[in-house]
PDB file of C-alpha atoms and ligand atoms in Angstrom:
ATOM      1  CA  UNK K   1       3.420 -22.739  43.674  1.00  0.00           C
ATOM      2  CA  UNK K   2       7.052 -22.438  44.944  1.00  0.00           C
ATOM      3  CA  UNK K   3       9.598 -21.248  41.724  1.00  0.00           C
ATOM      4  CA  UNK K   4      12.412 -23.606  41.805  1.00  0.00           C
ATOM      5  CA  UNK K   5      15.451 -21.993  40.621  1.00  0.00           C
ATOM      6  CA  UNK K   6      18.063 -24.138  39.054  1.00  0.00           C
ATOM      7  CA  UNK K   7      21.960 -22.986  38.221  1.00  0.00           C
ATOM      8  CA  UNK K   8      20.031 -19.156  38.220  1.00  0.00           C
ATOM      9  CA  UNK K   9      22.432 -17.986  40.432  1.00  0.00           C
ATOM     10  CA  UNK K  10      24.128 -14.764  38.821  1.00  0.00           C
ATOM     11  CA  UNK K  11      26.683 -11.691  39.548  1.00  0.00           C
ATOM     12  CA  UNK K  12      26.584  -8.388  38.533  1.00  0.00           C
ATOM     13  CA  UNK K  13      29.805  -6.407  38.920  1.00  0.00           C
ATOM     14  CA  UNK K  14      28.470  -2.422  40.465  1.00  0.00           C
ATOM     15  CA  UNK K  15      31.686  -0.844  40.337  1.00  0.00           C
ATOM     16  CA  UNK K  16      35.208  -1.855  39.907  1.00  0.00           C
ATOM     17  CA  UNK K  17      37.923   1.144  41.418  1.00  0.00           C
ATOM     18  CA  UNK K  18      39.822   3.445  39.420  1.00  0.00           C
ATOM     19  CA  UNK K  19      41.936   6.416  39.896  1.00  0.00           C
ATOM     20  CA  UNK K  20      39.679  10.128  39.753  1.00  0.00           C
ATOM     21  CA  UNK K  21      42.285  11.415  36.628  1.00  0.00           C
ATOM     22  CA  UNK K  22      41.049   8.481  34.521  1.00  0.00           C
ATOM     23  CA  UNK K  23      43.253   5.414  35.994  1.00  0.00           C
ATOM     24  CA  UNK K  24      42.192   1.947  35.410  1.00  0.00           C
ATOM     25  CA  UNK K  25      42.659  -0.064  38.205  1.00  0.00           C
ATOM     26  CA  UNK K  26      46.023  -1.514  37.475  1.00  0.00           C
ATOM     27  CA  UNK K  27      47.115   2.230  36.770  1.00  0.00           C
ATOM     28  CA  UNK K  28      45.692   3.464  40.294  1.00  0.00           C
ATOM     29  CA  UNK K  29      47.529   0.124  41.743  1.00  0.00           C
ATOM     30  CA  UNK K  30      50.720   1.582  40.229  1.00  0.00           C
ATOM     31  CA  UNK K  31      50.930   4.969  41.668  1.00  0.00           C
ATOM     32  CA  UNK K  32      49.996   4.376  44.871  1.00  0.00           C
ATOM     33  CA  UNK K  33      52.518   1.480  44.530  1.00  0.00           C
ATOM     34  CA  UNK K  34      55.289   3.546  42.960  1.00  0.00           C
ATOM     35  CA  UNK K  35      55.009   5.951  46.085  1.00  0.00           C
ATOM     36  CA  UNK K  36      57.124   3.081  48.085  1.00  0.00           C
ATOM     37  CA  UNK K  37      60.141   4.005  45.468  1.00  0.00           C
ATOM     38  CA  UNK K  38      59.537   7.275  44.566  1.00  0.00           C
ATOM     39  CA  UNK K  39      59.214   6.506  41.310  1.00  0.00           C
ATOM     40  CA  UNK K  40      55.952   7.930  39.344  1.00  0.00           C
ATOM     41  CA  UNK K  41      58.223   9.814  37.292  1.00  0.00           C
ATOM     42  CA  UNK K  42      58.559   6.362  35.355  1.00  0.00           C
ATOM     43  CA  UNK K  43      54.878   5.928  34.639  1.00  0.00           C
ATOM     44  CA  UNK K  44      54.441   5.783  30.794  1.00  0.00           C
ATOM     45  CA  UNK K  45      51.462   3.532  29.158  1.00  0.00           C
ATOM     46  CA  UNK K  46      52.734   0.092  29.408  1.00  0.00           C
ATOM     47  CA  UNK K  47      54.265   0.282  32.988  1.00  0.00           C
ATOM     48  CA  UNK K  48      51.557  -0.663  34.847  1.00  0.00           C
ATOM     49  CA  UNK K  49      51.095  -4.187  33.387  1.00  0.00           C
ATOM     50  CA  UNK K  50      54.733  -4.768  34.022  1.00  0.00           C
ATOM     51  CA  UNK K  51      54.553  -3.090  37.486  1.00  0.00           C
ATOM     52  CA  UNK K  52      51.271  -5.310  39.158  1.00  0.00           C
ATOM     53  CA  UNK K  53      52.963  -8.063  37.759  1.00  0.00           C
ATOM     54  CA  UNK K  54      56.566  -7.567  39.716  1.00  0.00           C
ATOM     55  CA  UNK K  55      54.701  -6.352  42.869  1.00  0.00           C
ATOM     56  CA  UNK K  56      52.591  -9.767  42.644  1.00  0.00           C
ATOM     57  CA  UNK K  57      56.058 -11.886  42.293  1.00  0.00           C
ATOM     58  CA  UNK K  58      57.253 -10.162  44.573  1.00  0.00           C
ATOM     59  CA  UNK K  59      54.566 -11.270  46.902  1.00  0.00           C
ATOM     60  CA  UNK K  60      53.699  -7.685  47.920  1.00  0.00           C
ATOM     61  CA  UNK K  61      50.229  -8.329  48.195  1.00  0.00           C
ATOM     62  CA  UNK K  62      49.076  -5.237  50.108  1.00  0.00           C
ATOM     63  CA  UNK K  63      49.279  -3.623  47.141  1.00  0.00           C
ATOM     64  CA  UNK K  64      46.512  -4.683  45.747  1.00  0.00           C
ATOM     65  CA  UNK K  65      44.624  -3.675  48.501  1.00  0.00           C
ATOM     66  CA  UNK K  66      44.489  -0.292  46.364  1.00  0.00           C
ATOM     67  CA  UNK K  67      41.830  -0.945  44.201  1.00  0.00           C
ATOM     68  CA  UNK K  68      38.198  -2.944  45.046  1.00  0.00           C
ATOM     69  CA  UNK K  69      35.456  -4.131  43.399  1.00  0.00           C
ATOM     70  CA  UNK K  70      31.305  -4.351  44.211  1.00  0.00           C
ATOM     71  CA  UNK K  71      29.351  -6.858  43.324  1.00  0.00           C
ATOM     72  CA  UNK K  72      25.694  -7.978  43.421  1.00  0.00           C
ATOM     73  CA  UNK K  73      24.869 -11.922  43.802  1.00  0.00           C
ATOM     74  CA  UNK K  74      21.244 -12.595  42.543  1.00  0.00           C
ATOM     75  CA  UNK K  75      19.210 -15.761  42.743  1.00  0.00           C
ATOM     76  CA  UNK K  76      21.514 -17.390  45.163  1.00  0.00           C
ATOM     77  CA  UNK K  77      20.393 -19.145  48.311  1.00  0.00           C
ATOM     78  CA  UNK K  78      20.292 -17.960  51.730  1.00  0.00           C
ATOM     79  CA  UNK K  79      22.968 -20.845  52.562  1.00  0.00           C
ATOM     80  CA  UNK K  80      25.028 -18.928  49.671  1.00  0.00           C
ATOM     81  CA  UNK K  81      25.244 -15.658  51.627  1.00  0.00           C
ATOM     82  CA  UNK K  82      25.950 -17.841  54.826  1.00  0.00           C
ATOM     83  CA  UNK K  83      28.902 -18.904  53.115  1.00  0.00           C
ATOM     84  CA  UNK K  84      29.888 -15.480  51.611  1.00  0.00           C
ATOM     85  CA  UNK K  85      29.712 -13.384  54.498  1.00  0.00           C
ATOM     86  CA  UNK K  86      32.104 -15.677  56.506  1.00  0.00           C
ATOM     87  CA  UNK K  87      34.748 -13.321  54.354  1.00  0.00           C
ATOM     88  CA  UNK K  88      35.925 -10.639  57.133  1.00  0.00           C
ATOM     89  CA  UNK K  89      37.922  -8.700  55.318  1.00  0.00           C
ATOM     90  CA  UNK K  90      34.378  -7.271  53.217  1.00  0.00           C
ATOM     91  CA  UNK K  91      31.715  -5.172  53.566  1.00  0.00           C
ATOM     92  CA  UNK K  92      27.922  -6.999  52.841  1.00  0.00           C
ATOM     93  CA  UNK K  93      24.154  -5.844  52.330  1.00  0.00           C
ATOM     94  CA  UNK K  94      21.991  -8.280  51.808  1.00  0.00           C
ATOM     95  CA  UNK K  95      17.756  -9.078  51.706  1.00  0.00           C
ATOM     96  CA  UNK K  96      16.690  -9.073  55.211  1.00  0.00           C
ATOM     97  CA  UNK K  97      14.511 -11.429  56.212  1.00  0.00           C
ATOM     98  CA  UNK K  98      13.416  -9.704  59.022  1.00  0.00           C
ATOM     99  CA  UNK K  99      11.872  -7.172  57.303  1.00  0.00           C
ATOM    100  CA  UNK K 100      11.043  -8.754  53.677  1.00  0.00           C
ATOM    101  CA  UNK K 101       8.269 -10.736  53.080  1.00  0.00           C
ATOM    102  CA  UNK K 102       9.517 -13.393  51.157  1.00  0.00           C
ATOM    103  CA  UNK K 103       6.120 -15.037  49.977  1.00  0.00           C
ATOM    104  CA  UNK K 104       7.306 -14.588  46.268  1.00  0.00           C
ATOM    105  CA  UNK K 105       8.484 -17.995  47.461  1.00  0.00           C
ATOM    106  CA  UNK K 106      11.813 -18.922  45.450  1.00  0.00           C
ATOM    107  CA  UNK K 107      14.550 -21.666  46.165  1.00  0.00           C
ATOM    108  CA  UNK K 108      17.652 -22.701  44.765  1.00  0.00           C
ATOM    109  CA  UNK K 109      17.575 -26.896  44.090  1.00  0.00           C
ATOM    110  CA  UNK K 110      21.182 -28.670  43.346  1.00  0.00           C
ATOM    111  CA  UNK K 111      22.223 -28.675  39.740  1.00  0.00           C
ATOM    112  CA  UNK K 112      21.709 -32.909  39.366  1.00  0.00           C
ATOM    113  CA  UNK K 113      18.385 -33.334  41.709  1.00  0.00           C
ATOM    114  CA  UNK K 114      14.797 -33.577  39.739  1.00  0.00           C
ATOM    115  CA  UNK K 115      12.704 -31.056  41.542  1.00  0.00           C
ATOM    116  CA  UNK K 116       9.454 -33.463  40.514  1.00  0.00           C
ATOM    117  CA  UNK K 117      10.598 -37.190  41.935  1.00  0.00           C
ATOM    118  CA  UNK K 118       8.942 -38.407  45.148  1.00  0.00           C
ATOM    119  CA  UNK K 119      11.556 -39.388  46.615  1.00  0.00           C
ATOM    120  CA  UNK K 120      10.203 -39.067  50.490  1.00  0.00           C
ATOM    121  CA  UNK K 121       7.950 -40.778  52.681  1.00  0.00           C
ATOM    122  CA  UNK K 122       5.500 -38.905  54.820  1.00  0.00           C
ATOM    123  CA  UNK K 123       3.617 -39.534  58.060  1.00  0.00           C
ATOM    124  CA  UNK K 124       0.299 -37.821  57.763  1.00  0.00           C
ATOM    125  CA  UNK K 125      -2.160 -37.556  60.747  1.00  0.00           C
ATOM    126  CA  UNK K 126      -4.734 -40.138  60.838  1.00  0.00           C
ATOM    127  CA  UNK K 127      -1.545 -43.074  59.572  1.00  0.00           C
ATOM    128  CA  UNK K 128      -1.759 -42.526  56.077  1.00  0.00           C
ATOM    129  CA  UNK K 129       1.537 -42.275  53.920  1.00  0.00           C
ATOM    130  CA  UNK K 130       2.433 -40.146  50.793  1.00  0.00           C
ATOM    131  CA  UNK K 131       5.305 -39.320  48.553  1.00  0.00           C
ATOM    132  CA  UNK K 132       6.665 -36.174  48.068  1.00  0.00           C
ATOM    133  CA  UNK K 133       8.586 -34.388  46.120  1.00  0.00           C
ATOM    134  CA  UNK K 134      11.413 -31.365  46.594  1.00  0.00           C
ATOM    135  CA  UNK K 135       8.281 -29.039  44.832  1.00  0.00           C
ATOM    136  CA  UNK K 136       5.612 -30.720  46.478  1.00  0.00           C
ATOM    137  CA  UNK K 137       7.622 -29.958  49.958  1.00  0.00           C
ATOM    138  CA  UNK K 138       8.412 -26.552  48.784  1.00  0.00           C
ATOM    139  CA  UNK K 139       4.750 -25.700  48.166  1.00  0.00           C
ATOM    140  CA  UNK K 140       3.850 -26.592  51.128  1.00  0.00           C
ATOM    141  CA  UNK K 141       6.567 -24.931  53.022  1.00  0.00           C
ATOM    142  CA  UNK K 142       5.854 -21.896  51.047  1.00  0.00           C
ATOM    143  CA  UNK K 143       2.049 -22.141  52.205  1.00  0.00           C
ATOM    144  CA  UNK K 144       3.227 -22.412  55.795  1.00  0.00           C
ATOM    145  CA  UNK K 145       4.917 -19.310  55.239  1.00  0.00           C
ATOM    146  CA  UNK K 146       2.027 -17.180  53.771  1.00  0.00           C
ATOM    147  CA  UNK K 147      -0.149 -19.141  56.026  1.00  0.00           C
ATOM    148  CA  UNK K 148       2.079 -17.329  59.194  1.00  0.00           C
ATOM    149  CA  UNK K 149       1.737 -13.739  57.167  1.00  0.00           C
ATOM    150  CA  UNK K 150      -1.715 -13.983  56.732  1.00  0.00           C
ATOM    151  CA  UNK K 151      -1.913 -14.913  60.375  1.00  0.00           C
ATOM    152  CA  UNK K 152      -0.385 -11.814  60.881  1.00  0.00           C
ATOM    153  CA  UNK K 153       3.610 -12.949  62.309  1.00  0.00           C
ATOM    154  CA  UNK K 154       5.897 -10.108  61.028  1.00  0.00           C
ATOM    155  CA  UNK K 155       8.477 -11.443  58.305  1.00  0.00           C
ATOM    156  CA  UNK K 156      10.747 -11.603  61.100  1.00  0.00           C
ATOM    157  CA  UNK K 157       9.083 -14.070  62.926  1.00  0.00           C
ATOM    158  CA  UNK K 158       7.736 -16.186  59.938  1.00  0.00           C
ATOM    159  CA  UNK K 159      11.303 -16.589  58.613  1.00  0.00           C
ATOM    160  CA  UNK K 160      11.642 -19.232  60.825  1.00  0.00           C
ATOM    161  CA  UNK K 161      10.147 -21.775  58.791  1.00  0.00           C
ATOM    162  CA  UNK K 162      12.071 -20.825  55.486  1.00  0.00           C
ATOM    163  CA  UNK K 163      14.941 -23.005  54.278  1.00  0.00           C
ATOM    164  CA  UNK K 164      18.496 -22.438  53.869  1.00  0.00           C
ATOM    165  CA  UNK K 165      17.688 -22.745  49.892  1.00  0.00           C
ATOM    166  CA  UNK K 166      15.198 -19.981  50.060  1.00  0.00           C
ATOM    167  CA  UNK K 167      16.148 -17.152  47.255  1.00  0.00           C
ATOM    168  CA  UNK K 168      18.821 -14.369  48.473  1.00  0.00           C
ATOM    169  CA  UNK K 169      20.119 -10.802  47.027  1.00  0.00           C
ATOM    170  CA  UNK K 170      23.425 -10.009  48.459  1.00  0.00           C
ATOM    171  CA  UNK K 171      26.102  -6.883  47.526  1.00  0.00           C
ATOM    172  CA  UNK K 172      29.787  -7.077  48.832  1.00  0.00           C
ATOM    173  CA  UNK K 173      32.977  -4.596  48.262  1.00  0.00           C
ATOM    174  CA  UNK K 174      36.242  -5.724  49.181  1.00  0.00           C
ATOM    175  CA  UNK K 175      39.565  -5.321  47.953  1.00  0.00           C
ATOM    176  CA  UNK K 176      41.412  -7.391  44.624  1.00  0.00           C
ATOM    177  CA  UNK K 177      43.178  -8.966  47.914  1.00  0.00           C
ATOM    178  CA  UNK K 178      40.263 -10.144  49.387  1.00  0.00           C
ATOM    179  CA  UNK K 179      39.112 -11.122  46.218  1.00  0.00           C
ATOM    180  CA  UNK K 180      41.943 -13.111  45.294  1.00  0.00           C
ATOM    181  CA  UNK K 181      41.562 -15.438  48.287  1.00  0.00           C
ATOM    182  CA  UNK K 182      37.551 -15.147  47.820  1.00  0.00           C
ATOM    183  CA  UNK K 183      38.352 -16.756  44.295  1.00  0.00           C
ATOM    184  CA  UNK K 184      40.832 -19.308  45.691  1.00  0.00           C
ATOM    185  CA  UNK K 185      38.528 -20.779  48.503  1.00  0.00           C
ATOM    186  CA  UNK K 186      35.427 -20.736  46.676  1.00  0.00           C
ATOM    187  CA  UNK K 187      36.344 -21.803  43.087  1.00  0.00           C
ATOM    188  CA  UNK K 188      37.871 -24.640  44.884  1.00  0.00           C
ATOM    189  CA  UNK K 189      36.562 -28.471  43.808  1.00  0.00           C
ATOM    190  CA  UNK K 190      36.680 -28.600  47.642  1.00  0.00           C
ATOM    191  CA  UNK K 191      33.805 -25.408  48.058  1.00  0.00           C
ATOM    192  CA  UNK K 192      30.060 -26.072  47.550  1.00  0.00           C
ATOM    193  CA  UNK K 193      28.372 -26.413  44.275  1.00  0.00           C
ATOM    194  CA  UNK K 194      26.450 -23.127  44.256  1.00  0.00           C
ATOM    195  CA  UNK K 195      29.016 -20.924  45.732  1.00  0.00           C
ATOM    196  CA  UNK K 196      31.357 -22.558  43.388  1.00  0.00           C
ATOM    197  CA  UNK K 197      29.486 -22.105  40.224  1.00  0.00           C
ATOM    198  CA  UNK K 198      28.628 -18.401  40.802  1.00  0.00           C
ATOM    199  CA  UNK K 199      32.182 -17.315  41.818  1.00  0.00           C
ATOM    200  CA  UNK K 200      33.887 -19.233  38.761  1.00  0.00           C
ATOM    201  CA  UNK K 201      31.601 -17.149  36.114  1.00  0.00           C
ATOM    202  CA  UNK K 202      32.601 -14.081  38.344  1.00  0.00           C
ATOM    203  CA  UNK K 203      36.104 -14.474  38.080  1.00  0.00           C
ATOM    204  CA  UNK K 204      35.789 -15.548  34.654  1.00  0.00           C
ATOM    205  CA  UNK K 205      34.518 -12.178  34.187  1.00  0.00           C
ATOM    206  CA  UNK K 206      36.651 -10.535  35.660  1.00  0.00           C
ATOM    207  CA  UNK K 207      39.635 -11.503  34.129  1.00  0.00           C
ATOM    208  CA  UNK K 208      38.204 -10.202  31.116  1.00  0.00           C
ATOM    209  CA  UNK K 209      38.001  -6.562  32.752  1.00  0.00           C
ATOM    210  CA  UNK K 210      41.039  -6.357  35.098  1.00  0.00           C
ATOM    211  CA  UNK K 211      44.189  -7.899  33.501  1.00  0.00           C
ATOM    212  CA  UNK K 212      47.048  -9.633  35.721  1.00  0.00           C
ATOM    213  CA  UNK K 213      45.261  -9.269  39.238  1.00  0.00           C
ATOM    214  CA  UNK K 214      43.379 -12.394  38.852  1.00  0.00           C
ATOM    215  CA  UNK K 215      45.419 -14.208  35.780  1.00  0.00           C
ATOM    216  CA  UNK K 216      46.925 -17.198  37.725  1.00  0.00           C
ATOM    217  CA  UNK K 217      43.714 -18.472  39.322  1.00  0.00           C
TER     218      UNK K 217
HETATM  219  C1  LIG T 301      35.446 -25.705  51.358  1.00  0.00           C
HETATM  220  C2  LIG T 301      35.120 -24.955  52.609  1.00  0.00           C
HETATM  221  C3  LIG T 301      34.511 -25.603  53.658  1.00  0.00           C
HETATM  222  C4  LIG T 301      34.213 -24.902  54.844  1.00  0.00           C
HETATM  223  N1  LIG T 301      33.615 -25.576  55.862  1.00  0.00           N
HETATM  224  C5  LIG T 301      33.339 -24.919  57.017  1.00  0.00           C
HETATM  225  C6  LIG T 301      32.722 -25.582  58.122  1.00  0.00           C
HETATM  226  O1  LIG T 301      32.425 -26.769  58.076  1.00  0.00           O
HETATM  227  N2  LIG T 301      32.450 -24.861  59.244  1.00  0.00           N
HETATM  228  C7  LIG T 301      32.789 -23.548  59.354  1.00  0.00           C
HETATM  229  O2  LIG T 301      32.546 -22.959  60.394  1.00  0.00           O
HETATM  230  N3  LIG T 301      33.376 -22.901  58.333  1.00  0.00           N
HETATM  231  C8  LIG T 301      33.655 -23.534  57.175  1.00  0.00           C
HETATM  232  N4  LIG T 301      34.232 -22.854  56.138  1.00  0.00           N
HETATM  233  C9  LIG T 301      34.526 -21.417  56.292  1.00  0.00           C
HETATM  234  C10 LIG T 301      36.012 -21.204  56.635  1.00  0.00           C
HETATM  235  O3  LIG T 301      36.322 -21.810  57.873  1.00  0.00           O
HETATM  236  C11 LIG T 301      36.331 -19.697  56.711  1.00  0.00           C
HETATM  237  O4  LIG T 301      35.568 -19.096  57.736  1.00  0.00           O
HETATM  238  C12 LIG T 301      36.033 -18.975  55.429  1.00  0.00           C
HETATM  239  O5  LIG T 301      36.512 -19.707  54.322  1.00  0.00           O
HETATM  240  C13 LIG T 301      36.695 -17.586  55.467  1.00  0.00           C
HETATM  241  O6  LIG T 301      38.061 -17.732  55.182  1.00  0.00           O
HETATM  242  P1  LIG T 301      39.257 -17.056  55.955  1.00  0.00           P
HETATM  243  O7  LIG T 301      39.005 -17.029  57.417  1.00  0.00           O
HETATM  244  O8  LIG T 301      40.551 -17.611  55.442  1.00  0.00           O
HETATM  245  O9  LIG T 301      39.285 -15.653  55.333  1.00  0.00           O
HETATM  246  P2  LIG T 301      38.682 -14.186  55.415  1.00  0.00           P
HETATM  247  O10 LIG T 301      37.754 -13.972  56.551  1.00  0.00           O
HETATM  248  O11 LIG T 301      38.197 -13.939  54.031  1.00  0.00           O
HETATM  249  O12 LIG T 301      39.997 -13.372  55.661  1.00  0.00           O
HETATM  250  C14 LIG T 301      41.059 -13.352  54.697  1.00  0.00           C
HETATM  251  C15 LIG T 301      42.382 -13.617  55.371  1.00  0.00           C
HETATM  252  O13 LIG T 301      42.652 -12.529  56.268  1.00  0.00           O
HETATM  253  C16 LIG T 301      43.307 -13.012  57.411  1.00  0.00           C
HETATM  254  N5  LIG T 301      42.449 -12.757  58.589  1.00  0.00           N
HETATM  255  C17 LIG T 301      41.134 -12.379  58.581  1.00  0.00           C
HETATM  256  N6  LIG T 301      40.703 -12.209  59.833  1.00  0.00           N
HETATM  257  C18 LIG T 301      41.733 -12.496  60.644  1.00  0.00           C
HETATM  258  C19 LIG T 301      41.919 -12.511  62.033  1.00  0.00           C
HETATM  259  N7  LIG T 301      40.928 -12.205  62.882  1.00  0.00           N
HETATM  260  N8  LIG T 301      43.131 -12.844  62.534  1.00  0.00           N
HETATM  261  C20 LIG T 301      44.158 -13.160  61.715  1.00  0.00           C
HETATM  262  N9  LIG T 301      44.063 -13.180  60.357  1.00  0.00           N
HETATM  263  C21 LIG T 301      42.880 -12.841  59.846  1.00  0.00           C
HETATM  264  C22 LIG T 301      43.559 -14.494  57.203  1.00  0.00           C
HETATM  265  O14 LIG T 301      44.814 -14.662  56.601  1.00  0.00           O
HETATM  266  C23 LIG T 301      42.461 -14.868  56.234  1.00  0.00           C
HETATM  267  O15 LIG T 301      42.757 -16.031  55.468  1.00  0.00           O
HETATM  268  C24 LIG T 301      34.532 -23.521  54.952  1.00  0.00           C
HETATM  269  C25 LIG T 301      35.150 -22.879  53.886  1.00  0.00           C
HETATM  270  C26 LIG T 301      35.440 -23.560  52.719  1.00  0.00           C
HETATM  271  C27 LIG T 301      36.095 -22.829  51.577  1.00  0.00           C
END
């Protein structure tokens, strides 16, 4: 039977990038800022707060192109990472299809839709007419799909009848710039649900680990 995975969708945060003498990241931000004045002589405990701050007033955004973070999306759907990769300015891994067999058959339904009501009308062979269900559909997709493997078509070729829901594992660096305007699209009432969710509990997060970067969104 198909697993049908509702609000699962989760982040792990793999690394977050700090200096190599023990700099957080707003510390690591600072020097390499401070090289543009010449200043690192000025660098005491509590500058570096005060110095992200100015440089983000200041709208000098490239600086916070220093530091990056990786992350790890699990449980999302396949029409997640569409939506995620779209980002340019990132690098991505994520669960090939091509070469994973993805019978462990998993997909992501919308937050407010009941997974059990027969909702659609079917035309079977022979004129008769049933109701089914997102899990009832699901099922059967998902014995399509095994039905293909066992027929021996390579994952890559048996992918074509998986849907956009269908569970995903994606990782993705890019840089607290990148991230901001990650944050901004996709936290968005405007960006879709799932996206939406998963990206507001990451920057939730996140804000609770890197301080001013990420405090007015
Ligand atoms: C709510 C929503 C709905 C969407 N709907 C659709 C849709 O219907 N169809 C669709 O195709 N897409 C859609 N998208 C995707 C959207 O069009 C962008 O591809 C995606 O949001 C990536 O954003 P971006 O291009 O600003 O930024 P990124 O690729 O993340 O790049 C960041 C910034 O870098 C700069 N940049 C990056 N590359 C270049 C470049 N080559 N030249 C100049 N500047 C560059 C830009 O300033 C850009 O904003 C949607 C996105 C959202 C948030």
């Amino acid at each position: 039977m198909a697993k049908i995975l509702k609000d699962q969708g989760s982040h792990r945060i793999l690394a977050i990038m700090a200096g190599l003498n023990g700099e957080n990241p707003l510390q690591l931000i600072e020097l390499a800022g401070k090289t543009a004045y010449q200043s690192r002589e000025k660098i005491d405990n509590e500058s570096a707060a005060r110095f992200v701050q100015m440089i983000k007033n200041r709208g000098h955004k490239s600086v916070l192109e220093h530091s990056s973070m990786t992350v790890e999306f699990n449980d999302v759907s396949r029409g997640f990472t569409h939506e995620l990769v779209r980002h340019r300015l990132a690098a991505y891994t994520q669960e090939s299809t091509r070469y994973v067999d993805e019978s462990d058959f998993r997909v992501v339904i919308p937050p407010d839709k009941d997974k059990d009501e027969k909702l659609v009308e079917l035309d079977l062979v022979g004129g008769e007419k049933i109701k089914v269900s997102f899990q009832e559909w699901m099922d059967l997709n998902e014995q399509m799909y095994r039905g293909l493997r066992q027929a021996k078509w390579k994952p890559e070729d048996a992918r074509q009848v998986l849907p956009t829901g269908i569970k995903a594992q994606i990782v993705i660096t890019a840089n607290f710039r990148e991230w901001r305007h990650v944050f901004k699209l996709r936290t968005a009432p405007a960006a879709h649900w799932e996206i939406r969710r998963v990206m507001t509990n990451l920057l939730k997060d996140v804000k609770g680990r890197v301080p001013i970067i990420f405090d007015d969104l």
